[in-house]
Amino acid sequence: MKLEGLTTAITGGASGLGLATARRLIKEGGYVTIIDLPSSPGAEIAAELGERAQFVTGDVTDEASFAAALDAADAQADGLRGLVHCAGAGRKLRILNKDGSPGSLEDFEFVIRLNLTGSFNALRLGAARIARHEAVDGEKGAIVMTASVAAFEGQIGQINYSASKGGVVGMTIVAARDLASQNIRVNTIAPGIMDTPLLAKLPDNVRESLGASVPHPHRLGNTDEYAMLATQMLENGYLNGETVRLDGAIRMAPR
Ligand SMILES: NC(=O)c1ccc[n+]([C@@H]2O[C@H](COP(=O)([O-])OP(=O)(O)OC[C@H]3O[C@@H](n4cnc5c(N)ncnc54)[C@H](O)[C@@H]3O)[C@@H](O)[C@H]2O)c1
């Protein structure tokens, strides 16, 4: 799909990887709807991005607010064609706590609901809107989901996060096959350690040692490197059903 004039919704677009993608799509001449929580700085960010950007509140785990946010995206310019789903988070969880008690079922389910159920919600509600449009050059639209290298080598404390992101990787080929009849492509990015606001809070020496653990290049990933791949996944009509690791060849250690 041509990025110029393309309308894309970005969940979690008020921060980190989603925000970098919003910036890149605006630079390429696209229209962007940032969908994020009311507590996020989405409104200020959309104002800064200019008239081709809008912010709509929406919770990816909530059917009504997320559907309304996607409707607003679909009302922008020529209608919704792209969806980059970045909303997600982790919450440390061990199978057994230090005192031998079992880990929290609530913390497991919270992360599954946000990352995995939220991704299915993004697929189904996004695809329902994209599918209504006429195909252009053989395609109606494309969806990018976000997993993590923790889908493959989860660290101790990531049992819930790894399960959720492994689920996103597993959904990718099924989603691409399922939505093929609608001419909608689906791909997933599995980032390694990216330089997002969360990591910016860490002391420099911790950030440097995290960066040094990456084989090449010896540094954290830039948010714009995620954005480059996300926009390529929207643009490249033959890229479908694929999960791409974006990680400088890192393979995470057990802890
Ligand atoms: N940063 C990394 O190193 C890294 C590595 C691997 C995977 N990821 C994944 O990339 C995605 C984006 O990460 P990030 O680092 O940019 O995070 P971030 O915390 O900077 O941004 C996430 C955004 O999602 C929003 N959000 C959270 N819950 C939401 C909900 N229920 N509905 C709508 N919006 C919600 C937050 O308000 C926030 O603006 C996540 O899925 C994360 O798991 C990140």
XYZ file of N, CA and C and ligand atoms in Angstrom:
809
model
N 0.844 -1.187 0.000
C 0.000 0.000 0.000
C 0.882 1.241 0.000
N 0.422 2.272 -0.670
C 1.168 3.533 -0.653
C 0.965 4.220 0.678
N 2.032 4.674 1.328
C 1.897 5.308 2.643
C 1.307 6.717 2.514
N 1.580 7.371 1.396
C 1.045 8.719 1.215
C -0.479 8.654 1.138
N -1.132 9.363 2.033
C -2.597 9.394 2.038
C -3.229 8.221 2.774
N -2.415 7.278 3.262
C -2.952 6.092 3.950
C -3.449 6.458 5.354
N -4.604 5.905 5.723
C -5.131 6.125 7.080
C -4.818 4.915 7.948
N -4.114 5.173 9.039
C -3.670 4.100 9.920
C -4.049 4.408 11.364
N -4.572 3.425 12.058
C -4.814 3.552 13.502
C -3.639 2.914 14.228
N -3.182 3.571 15.278
C -2.040 3.039 16.045
C -2.453 2.914 17.502
N -2.600 1.686 17.982
C -2.938 1.505 19.398
C -1.663 1.695 20.217
N -1.823 2.265 21.406
C -0.639 2.565 22.213
C 0.232 3.612 21.534
N -0.381 4.420 20.674
C 0.378 5.360 19.839
C 0.863 6.606 20.554
N 0.540 6.732 21.838
C 0.975 7.938 22.566
C 2.352 7.770 23.193
N 3.007 6.635 22.980
C 4.306 6.412 23.624
C 5.143 5.416 22.808
N 6.421 5.449 23.042
C 7.350 4.417 22.592
C 7.258 4.032 21.113
N 7.063 2.743 20.866
C 7.120 2.210 19.502
C 5.959 2.728 18.650
N 4.786 2.842 19.265
C 3.613 3.340 18.539
C 3.784 4.797 18.145
N 4.329 5.594 19.055
C 4.530 7.018 18.767
C 5.537 7.202 17.630
N 6.612 6.425 17.641
C 7.603 6.522 16.558
C 6.953 6.176 15.218
N 6.043 5.201 15.245
C 5.361 4.797 14.005
C 4.432 5.916 13.527
N 3.764 6.558 14.486
C 2.892 7.689 14.124
C 3.717 8.795 13.465
N 4.853 9.106 14.046
C 5.713 10.169 13.486
C 6.141 9.823 12.061
N 6.555 8.567 11.856
C 7.039 8.153 10.533
C 5.908 8.188 9.495
N 4.716 7.729 9.896
C 3.596 7.716 8.938
C 3.182 9.142 8.566
N 3.210 10.041 9.541
C 2.894 11.448 9.242
C 3.935 12.011 8.266
N 5.215 11.715 8.530
C 6.302 12.178 7.646
C 6.117 11.671 6.217
N 5.563 10.463 6.099
C 5.359 9.858 4.771
C 4.078 10.357 4.092
N 3.358 11.277 4.755
C 2.159 11.843 4.133
C 0.876 11.096 4.459
N 0.902 10.272 5.512
C -0.285 9.516 5.890
C -1.147 10.233 6.923
N -2.282 9.635 7.209
C -3.199 10.094 8.263
C -3.116 9.092 9.412
N -3.132 9.608 10.640
C -2.915 8.735 11.790
C -3.949 8.995 12.877
N -4.527 7.917 13.391
C -5.342 8.021 14.603
C -4.614 7.301 15.724
N -4.249 8.061 16.737
C -3.613 7.470 17.918
C -4.726 7.019 18.855
N -4.703 5.723 19.181
C -5.683 5.195 20.131
C -4.919 4.804 21.391
N -5.281 5.455 22.491
C -4.541 5.176 23.735
C -5.457 5.500 24.918
N -4.966 5.206 26.109
C -5.771 5.399 27.315
C -5.965 6.892 27.610
N -7.049 7.240 28.330
C -7.291 8.648 28.655
C -6.146 9.268 29.462
N -5.430 8.454 30.206
C -4.322 8.960 31.034
C -3.073 9.282 30.205
N -3.071 8.930 28.928
C -1.873 9.126 28.095
C -1.806 10.564 27.579
N -0.627 10.993 27.113
C -0.508 12.347 26.542
C -0.902 12.400 25.063
N -1.827 11.530 24.636
C -2.190 11.427 23.218
C -2.674 12.728 22.601
N -3.447 13.516 23.360
C -4.008 14.752 22.787
C -2.893 15.729 22.429
N -1.940 15.930 23.339
C -0.819 16.856 23.084
C 0.008 16.353 21.895
N 0.210 15.047 21.859
C 1.032 14.469 20.781
C 0.357 14.662 19.425
N -0.957 14.410 19.375
C -1.672 14.573 18.098
C -1.616 16.035 17.656
N -1.737 16.962 18.613
C -1.666 18.394 18.263
C -0.293 18.713 17.681
N 0.736 18.130 18.273
C 2.107 18.379 17.795
C 2.316 17.769 16.394
N 1.676 16.622 16.144
C 1.868 15.948 14.850
C 1.155 16.668 13.706
N 0.149 17.503 14.045
C -0.484 18.320 13.009
C -1.837 17.817 12.567
N -2.330 18.415 11.484
C -3.746 18.219 11.139
C -4.064 16.832 10.579
N -3.045 16.087 10.149
C -3.318 14.719 9.678
C -3.297 13.696 10.812
N -3.182 14.193 12.054
C -3.199 13.277 13.210
C -4.380 13.594 14.109
N -4.956 12.555 14.682
C -5.976 12.765 15.710
C -5.752 11.758 16.828
N -6.244 12.150 18.017
C -6.152 11.258 19.169
C -7.562 10.870 19.595
N -7.759 9.591 19.842
C -9.039 9.103 20.353
C -8.740 8.166 21.519
N -9.468 8.336 22.607
C -9.240 7.425 23.726
C -9.890 6.079 23.407
N -9.249 5.045 23.871
C -9.787 3.694 23.662
C -8.932 2.714 24.429
N -9.590 1.700 24.964
C -8.894 0.641 25.699
C -9.014 -0.629 24.855
N -7.874 -1.191 24.473
C -7.907 -2.334 23.550
C -8.562 -3.580 24.157
N -8.746 -3.581 25.464
C -9.397 -4.731 26.102
C -10.905 -4.503 26.268
N -11.367 -3.345 25.826
C -12.769 -2.991 26.041
C -13.468 -2.821 24.687
N -14.471 -3.636 24.442
C -15.094 -3.654 23.117
C -15.665 -2.288 22.716
N -16.454 -1.678 23.605
C -17.179 -0.463 23.214
C -16.231 0.702 22.926
N -15.306 0.971 23.839
C -14.439 2.148 23.641
C -13.473 1.924 22.473
N -13.031 0.691 22.293
C -12.083 0.420 21.198
C -12.804 0.478 19.850
N -14.018 -0.062 19.790
C -14.778 -0.018 18.539
C -15.065 1.442 18.153
N -15.423 2.265 19.144
C -15.705 3.678 18.851
C -14.439 4.382 18.357
N -13.295 4.040 18.949
C -12.032 4.671 18.526
C -11.705 4.270 17.083
N -11.938 3.013 16.736
C -11.670 2.564 15.359
C -12.653 3.194 14.369
N -13.878 3.448 14.815
C -14.837 4.153 13.957
C -14.323 5.560 13.635
N -13.759 6.206 14.648
C -13.204 7.555 14.423
C -12.043 7.484 13.435
N -11.228 6.435 13.554
C -10.115 6.268 12.603
C -10.661 6.040 11.193
N -11.733 5.264 11.107
C -12.323 4.936 9.806
C -12.962 6.167 9.153
N -13.287 7.155 9.976
C -13.901 8.380 9.432
C -12.842 9.363 8.932
N -11.587 9.049 9.150
C -10.503 9.949 8.745
C -10.164 9.741 7.263
N -9.978 10.826 6.538
C -9.571 10.784 5.113
C -10.361 9.713 4.329
N -9.658 8.773 3.653
C -10.347 7.777 2.815
C -10.742 6.515 3.577
N -10.595 6.530 4.908
C -11.016 5.381 5.712
C -9.857 4.475 6.106
N -10.125 3.670 7.128
C -9.080 2.854 7.753
C -8.550 1.758 6.817
N -7.231 1.754 6.629
C -6.564 0.727 5.811
C -5.442 0.053 6.589
N -4.852 0.791 7.523
C -3.714 0.248 8.268
C -4.012 0.219 9.757
N -3.503 -0.816 10.433
C -3.624 -0.874 11.894
C -2.297 -1.367 12.449
N -1.673 -0.559 13.289
C -0.432 -0.965 13.953
C -0.755 -1.069 15.439
N -0.696 -2.287 15.930
C -1.168 -2.563 17.293
C 0.025 -2.659 18.247
N 0.225 -1.595 19.010
C 1.381 -1.537 19.925
C 0.974 -1.589 21.392
N -0.290 -1.360 21.718
C -0.687 -1.320 23.140
C -0.354 -2.654 23.793
N 0.342 -2.600 24.903
C 0.718 -3.827 25.594
C 1.631 -3.494 26.754
N 1.830 -4.452 27.620
C 2.700 -4.237 28.788
C 2.998 -5.571 29.448
N 3.969 -5.547 30.353
C 4.310 -6.742 31.132
C 4.033 -6.501 32.612
N 4.084 -7.561 33.370
C 3.949 -7.462 34.825
C 4.687 -8.670 35.396
N 5.753 -8.394 36.157
C 6.614 -9.492 36.636
C 5.811 -10.557 37.387
N 6.075 -11.817 37.054
C 5.345 -12.915 37.705
C 6.209 -14.171 37.753
N 6.363 -14.730 38.950
C 7.038 -16.024 39.107
C 5.973 -17.101 39.290
N 6.318 -18.348 38.948
C 5.387 -19.460 39.150
C 5.174 -19.675 40.654
N 6.296 -19.580 41.370
C 6.233 -19.622 42.839
C 6.845 -18.345 43.384
N 6.223 -17.778 44.394
C 6.812 -16.624 45.074
C 7.950 -17.111 45.975
N 8.750 -16.132 46.483
C 9.916 -16.500 47.319
C 9.524 -17.361 48.515
N 8.313 -17.134 49.059
C 7.882 -17.901 50.238
C 7.241 -19.245 49.850
N 7.293 -19.595 48.559
C 6.767 -20.883 48.112
C 5.297 -20.859 47.737
N 4.647 -19.734 47.969
C 3.230 -19.639 47.591
C 3.114 -19.514 46.070
N 1.984 -19.961 45.491
C 1.847 -19.895 44.028
C 1.735 -18.456 43.518
N 2.294 -18.228 42.326
C 2.209 -16.903 41.707
C 0.756 -16.512 41.453
N 0.570 -15.199 41.269
C -0.786 -14.640 41.179
C -1.488 -14.980 39.851
N -2.651 -15.609 39.959
C -3.460 -15.887 38.771
C -3.957 -14.571 38.160
N -4.202 -13.624 39.023
C -4.688 -12.313 38.549
C -3.630 -11.636 37.668
N -2.355 -11.718 38.092
C -1.288 -11.094 37.294
C -1.082 -11.845 35.981
N -1.342 -13.141 35.978
C -1.266 -13.899 34.724
C -2.376 -13.431 33.784
N -3.581 -13.421 34.319
C -4.730 -13.103 33.460
C -4.723 -11.649 32.987
N -4.197 -10.745 33.814
C -4.148 -9.328 33.418
C -3.318 -9.169 32.133
N -2.151 -9.809 32.118
C -1.251 -9.646 30.969
C -1.786 -10.391 29.740
N -2.394 -11.551 29.958
C -3.005 -12.272 28.826
C -4.138 -11.428 28.235
N -4.916 -10.844 29.095
C -6.040 -10.042 28.596
C -5.547 -8.834 27.806
N -4.554 -8.141 28.340
C -4.056 -6.951 27.647
C -3.343 -7.324 26.333
N -2.400 -8.240 26.402
C -1.539 -8.488 25.228
C -2.142 -9.468 24.217
N -2.790 -10.510 24.698
C -3.270 -11.540 23.763
C -4.725 -11.291 23.365
N -5.603 -11.174 24.356
C -7.007 -10.882 24.025
C -7.087 -9.514 23.338
N -6.273 -8.562 23.809
C -6.244 -7.232 23.174
C -5.843 -7.333 21.710
N -4.908 -8.230 21.379
C -4.477 -8.386 19.977
C -5.587 -9.010 19.135
N -6.302 -9.971 19.701
C -7.430 -10.544 18.952
C -8.513 -9.478 18.740
N -8.726 -8.678 19.764
C -9.710 -7.596 19.645
C -9.308 -6.610 18.547
N -8.003 -6.316 18.482
C -7.506 -5.410 17.437
C -7.706 -6.034 16.059
N -7.403 -7.329 15.948
C -7.575 -8.021 14.664
C -9.029 -7.986 14.216
N -9.923 -8.387 15.122
C -11.315 -8.565 14.681
C -12.010 -7.221 14.454
N -11.809 -6.254 15.353
C -12.489 -4.971 15.184
C -11.834 -4.143 14.078
N -10.511 -4.259 13.947
C -9.818 -3.561 12.865
C -10.204 -4.140 11.518
N -10.132 -5.461 11.393
C -10.427 -6.113 10.112
C -11.867 -5.855 9.677
N -12.783 -5.808 10.642
C -14.192 -5.581 10.294
C -14.367 -4.239 9.579
N -13.573 -3.263 9.966
C -13.683 -1.947 9.324
C -12.898 -1.897 8.012
N -11.686 -2.435 8.031
C -10.863 -2.412 6.810
C -11.577 -3.170 5.684
N -12.223 -4.279 6.031
C -12.847 -5.155 5.025
C -13.974 -4.470 4.259
N -14.531 -3.409 4.825
C -15.654 -2.719 4.145
C -15.196 -1.889 2.953
N -13.888 -1.618 2.854
C -13.407 -0.754 1.775
C -13.112 -1.546 0.505
N -13.136 -0.841 -0.596
C -12.767 -1.449 -1.878
C -11.273 -1.740 -1.886
N -10.876 -2.843 -2.503
C -9.448 -3.127 -2.639
C -8.813 -2.115 -3.594
N -7.588 -1.696 -3.257
C -6.800 -0.844 -4.141
C -5.551 -1.644 -4.489
N -5.258 -1.778 -5.782
C -4.132 -2.623 -6.227
C -4.171 -3.984 -5.548
N -5.350 -4.573 -5.417
C -5.462 -5.936 -4.903
C -5.476 -6.069 -3.392
N -5.395 -4.937 -2.668
C -5.489 -5.114 -1.209
C -6.336 -4.049 -0.521
N -7.006 -4.527 0.550
C -7.849 -3.608 1.324
C -7.076 -2.975 2.466
N -6.132 -3.700 3.021
C -5.380 -3.127 4.124
C -4.403 -4.100 4.732
N -3.748 -3.651 5.802
C -2.737 -4.490 6.457
C -2.706 -4.185 7.949
N -2.403 -5.237 8.723
C -2.371 -5.118 10.186
C -0.983 -5.554 10.668
N -0.425 -4.778 11.585
C 0.864 -5.123 12.198
C 0.631 -5.336 13.691
N 1.028 -6.508 14.179
C 0.912 -6.760 15.628
C 2.311 -6.725 16.246
N 2.345 -6.625 17.567
C 3.631 -6.519 18.256
C 3.773 -7.641 19.265
N 4.756 -8.499 19.031
C 5.065 -9.553 20.007
C 6.291 -9.092 20.792
N 7.267 -9.961 20.952
C 8.497 -9.649 21.690
C 9.416 -10.847 21.512
N 10.722 -10.641 21.701
C 11.610 -11.804 21.694
C 11.276 -12.727 22.869
N 10.561 -12.195 23.864
C 10.121 -13.035 24.999
C 9.130 -14.115 24.558
N 8.610 -13.991 23.344
C 7.760 -15.062 22.803
C 8.591 -16.320 22.585
N 9.914 -16.126 22.373
C 10.803 -17.249 22.041
C 11.706 -17.632 23.210
N 12.319 -16.627 23.872
C 13.168 -16.909 25.035
C 12.730 -16.003 26.173
N 11.635 -16.362 26.803
C 11.171 -15.576 27.941
C 12.117 -15.747 29.118
N 12.290 -14.667 29.862
C 13.162 -14.729 31.038
C 12.341 -15.086 32.271
N 13.049 -15.504 33.315
C 12.370 -15.809 34.573
C 11.629 -14.541 35.032
N 10.376 -14.695 35.369
C 9.557 -13.537 35.746
C 8.648 -13.074 34.620
N 8.804 -13.711 33.430
C 7.995 -13.278 32.272
C 6.992 -14.342 31.844
N 6.590 -15.218 32.744
C 5.760 -16.358 32.342
C 4.457 -15.899 31.670
N 3.870 -14.851 32.230
C 2.623 -14.317 31.671
C 2.877 -13.561 30.361
N 3.929 -12.746 30.372
C 4.271 -11.939 29.190
C 4.659 -12.849 28.010
N 5.498 -13.864 28.290
C 5.921 -14.775 27.225
C 4.741 -15.553 26.657
N 3.853 -15.989 27.544
C 2.666 -16.717 27.074
C 1.830 -15.819 26.162
N 1.669 -14.564 26.562
C 0.836 -13.660 25.756
C 1.489 -13.365 24.407
N 2.797 -13.131 24.400
C 3.475 -12.775 23.150
C 3.660 -14.010 22.257
N 3.848 -15.182 22.883
C 3.866 -16.418 22.100
C 2.533 -16.617 21.405
N 1.473 -16.243 22.073
C 0.129 -16.322 21.480
C -0.006 -15.392 20.279
N 0.583 -14.225 20.371
C 0.524 -13.273 19.242
C 1.274 -13.857 18.044
N 2.457 -14.439 18.295
C 3.212 -15.074 17.196
C 2.367 -16.199 16.581
N 1.747 -17.008 17.438
C 0.924 -18.113 16.939
C -0.262 -17.647 16.117
N -0.816 -16.504 16.481
C -1.995 -15.998 15.754
C -1.645 -15.465 14.367
N -0.371 -15.111 14.162
C -0.016 -14.341 12.960
C -0.350 -15.078 11.659
N 0.087 -16.335 11.538
C -0.176 -17.046 10.268
C -1.666 -17.379 10.133
N -2.309 -17.683 11.254
C -3.756 -17.979 11.182
C -4.512 -16.733 10.729
N -4.131 -15.603 11.288
C -4.812 -14.351 10.946
C -4.603 -14.013 9.474
N -3.358 -14.215 8.989
C -3.071 -13.916 7.580
C -3.895 -14.825 6.668
N -4.011 -16.107 7.059
C -4.804 -17.040 6.247
C -6.278 -16.695 6.302
N -6.746 -16.393 7.507
C -8.162 -16.120 7.726
C -8.610 -14.857 6.978
N -7.741 -13.837 6.977
C -8.127 -12.555 6.372
C -7.692 -12.440 4.909
N -7.093 -13.506 4.375
C -6.657 -13.479 2.971
C -7.850 -13.252 2.042
N -8.989 -13.869 2.398
C -10.175 -13.726 1.545
C -10.684 -12.281 1.539
N -10.264 -11.505 2.523
C -10.640 -10.087 2.581
C -9.541 -9.188 2.014
N -8.476 -9.808 1.476
C -7.330 -9.034 0.960
C -6.691 -8.144 2.028
N -6.601 -8.709 3.240
C -5.944 -7.989 4.333
C -4.733 -8.820 4.773
N -3.562 -8.178 4.823
C -2.349 -8.876 5.284
C -2.143 -8.662 6.784
N -1.476 -9.641 7.414
C -1.178 -9.539 8.853
C 0.270 -9.969 9.090
N 1.040 -9.134 9.751
C 2.420 -9.452 10.122
C 2.680 -9.015 11.555
N 3.744 -9.552 12.138
C 4.069 -9.247 13.530
C 5.551 -8.890 13.661
N 5.819 -7.918 14.517
C 7.203 -7.569 14.851
C 7.484 -8.085 16.264
N 8.619 -8.766 16.423
C 9.039 -9.225 17.753
C 10.286 -8.432 18.146
N 10.090 -7.308 18.857
C 11.251 -6.477 19.193
C 12.102 -7.100 20.296
N 13.398 -6.717 20.281
C 14.288 -7.061 21.385
C 14.219 -5.971 22.437
N 15.386 -5.408 22.787
C 15.388 -4.359 23.832
C 15.419 -3.001 23.141
N 14.292 -2.314 23.192
C 14.162 -1.054 22.475
C 14.253 0.127 23.444
N 14.778 1.226 22.940
C 14.994 2.411 23.777
C 13.699 3.219 23.883
N 12.822 2.780 24.762
C 11.521 3.427 24.948
C 11.501 4.130 26.308
N 10.444 4.899 26.613
C 10.396 5.656 27.876
C 10.676 4.796 29.115
N 10.247 3.539 29.071
C 10.473 2.656 30.215
C 11.980 2.495 30.487
N 12.722 2.255 29.423
C 14.164 2.051 29.578
C 14.896 3.371 29.804
N 14.316 4.461 29.334
C 14.949 5.770 29.527
C 15.059 6.107 31.012
N 14.191 5.493 31.814
C 14.214 5.776 33.260
C 15.378 5.069 33.970
N 15.989 4.076 33.309
C 17.079 3.325 33.948
C 18.362 4.161 33.960
N 19.239 3.928 34.960
C 20.527 4.640 34.976
C 21.336 4.310 33.716
N 22.213 5.273 33.308
C 22.986 5.100 32.065
C 23.781 3.799 32.034
N 24.397 3.441 33.214
C 25.246 2.230 33.201
C 24.405 0.973 32.961
N 23.170 0.952 33.451
C 22.295 -0.209 33.222
C 21.902 -0.258 31.736
N 21.584 0.911 31.186
C 21.222 0.971 29.759
C 22.395 0.518 28.890
N 23.623 0.986 29.299
C 24.810 0.599 28.522
C 25.050 -0.906 28.585
N 24.858 -1.489 29.792
C 25.126 -2.935 29.879
C 24.046 -3.728 29.140
N 22.833 -3.225 29.145
C 21.786 -3.886 28.335
C 22.152 -3.826 26.857
N 22.607 -2.654 26.419
C 23.002 -2.474 25.020
C 24.165 -3.375 24.657
N 25.132 -3.508 25.588
C 26.333 -4.314 25.318
C 25.990 -5.793 25.158
N 24.835 -6.208 25.683
C 24.456 -7.627 25.566
C 23.900 -7.951 24.172
N 23.740 -6.939 23.344
C 23.235 -7.168 21.974
C 24.442 -7.451 21.073
N 24.452 -8.596 20.359
C 25.631 -8.943 19.556
C 26.057 -7.850 18.564
N 25.143 -7.380 17.760
C 25.483 -6.326 16.797
C 24.208 -5.712 16.240
N 24.041 -4.405 16.341
C 24.956 -3.457 16.971
C 24.860 -3.506 18.500
N 25.952 -3.126 19.184
C 26.022 -3.132 20.649
C 25.220 -1.982 21.247
N 23.946 -1.987 21.068
C 23.131 -0.897 21.626
C 21.680 -1.313 21.658
N 20.863 -0.496 22.349
C 19.414 -0.722 22.350
C 18.870 -0.385 20.963
N 17.720 -0.942 20.635
C 17.088 -0.591 19.362
C 16.419 0.778 19.467
N 16.438 1.520 18.361
C 15.743 2.815 18.342
C 14.272 2.596 18.020
N 13.437 3.455 18.568
C 12.006 3.323 18.271
C 11.746 3.501 16.770
N 12.573 4.333 16.109
C 12.336 4.536 14.670
C 12.695 3.289 13.866
N 13.553 2.417 14.426
C 13.857 1.167 13.713
C 12.621 0.260 13.721
N 11.855 0.309 14.813
C 10.553 -0.394 14.828
C 9.634 0.251 13.780
N 9.582 1.581 13.794
C 8.673 2.295 12.878
C 8.995 1.990 11.416
N 10.298 1.883 11.098
C 10.703 1.562 9.718
C 10.130 0.219 9.294
N 10.215 -0.762 10.220
C 9.730 -2.102 9.871
C 8.200 -2.125 9.817
N 7.568 -1.433 10.757
C 6.094 -1.404 10.764
C 5.564 -0.778 9.470
N 6.203 0.303 9.030
C 5.721 0.950 7.805
C 6.019 0.074 6.588
N 7.149 -0.637 6.632
C 7.452 -1.579 5.537
C 6.395 -2.681 5.472
N 5.954 -3.141 6.648
C 4.924 -4.190 6.677
C 3.590 -3.676 6.122
N 3.330 -2.387 6.276
C 2.116 -1.815 5.677
C 2.292 -1.690 4.162
N 3.500 -1.313 3.773
C 3.747 -0.931 2.383
C 3.946 -2.133 1.460
N 4.639 -3.168 1.958
C 5.102 -4.256 1.087
C 4.011 -5.316 0.908
N 3.412 -5.326 -0.272
C 2.245 -6.161 -0.528
C 2.496 -7.656 -0.541
N 3.779 -8.073 -0.542
C 4.054 -9.518 -0.575
C 4.466 -10.049 0.788
N 4.548 -9.164 1.774
C 4.953 -9.574 3.129
C 3.690 -9.915 3.907
N 3.516 -11.208 4.235
C 2.262 -11.626 4.872
C 2.471 -12.866 5.736
N 1.832 -12.876 6.898
C 1.858 -14.053 7.765
C 3.188 -14.266 8.464
N 4.001 -13.202 8.550
C 5.385 -13.360 9.035
C 5.597 -12.650 10.379
N 6.390 -13.289 11.248
C 6.883 -12.601 12.447
C 8.355 -12.302 12.226
N 8.738 -11.051 12.363
C 10.129 -10.654 12.162
C 10.731 -10.204 13.492
N 11.811 -10.855 13.891
C 12.548 -10.414 15.084
C 13.315 -9.148 14.731
N 13.256 -8.164 15.614
C 13.989 -6.907 15.411
C 14.820 -6.707 16.666
N 16.031 -7.316 16.690
C 16.680 -7.495 17.995
C 18.199 -7.494 17.980
N 18.845 -7.126 16.849
C 20.315 -7.115 16.824
C 20.913 -8.476 17.137
N 20.166 -9.536 16.876
C 20.600 -10.939 17.081
C 20.666 -11.339 18.557
N 20.022 -10.605 19.437
C 20.054 -10.986 20.858
C 19.231 -12.256 21.087
N 19.724 -13.114 21.965
C 18.949 -14.251 22.467
C 18.994 -14.118 23.981
N 17.853 -13.837 24.578
C 17.829 -13.471 25.997
C 18.271 -14.640 26.888
N 19.046 -14.321 27.920
C 19.488 -15.298 28.917
C 18.329 -15.590 29.881
N 18.445 -16.654 30.702
C 17.330 -16.973 31.599
C 16.931 -15.841 32.555
N 17.926 -15.040 32.964
C 17.570 -13.878 33.808
C 18.512 -12.717 33.528
N 10.130 -1.473 24.508
C 10.627 -2.681 24.322
O 11.820 -2.921 24.512
C 9.723 -3.777 23.829
C 10.299 -5.016 23.563
C 9.487 -6.045 23.101
C 8.129 -5.826 22.920
N 7.599 -4.614 23.210
C 6.150 -4.467 23.007
O 5.924 -3.334 22.188
C 4.676 -2.739 22.514
C 4.879 -1.251 22.777
O 5.841 -1.120 23.808
P 6.442 0.293 24.220
O 7.792 0.017 24.789
O 6.293 1.259 23.117
O 5.476 0.631 25.438
P 5.028 2.028 26.061
O 4.675 1.730 27.476
O 6.024 3.106 25.777
O 3.703 2.336 25.234
C 2.576 1.527 25.331
C 1.351 2.386 25.182
O 0.215 1.518 25.261
C -0.787 2.180 26.002
N -1.711 1.207 26.559
C -1.506 0.372 27.612
N -2.600 -0.359 27.861
C -3.520 0.020 26.937
C -4.860 -0.387 26.670
N -5.481 -1.308 27.422
N -5.507 0.204 25.641
C -4.896 1.154 24.881
N -3.633 1.564 25.093
C -2.963 1.002 26.102
C -0.025 2.960 27.073
O -0.798 4.023 27.604
C 1.192 3.448 26.283
O 0.982 4.721 25.701
C 4.119 -3.532 23.705
O 3.213 -4.494 23.224
C 5.361 -4.205 24.275
O 5.031 -5.404 24.938
C 8.358 -3.593 23.659
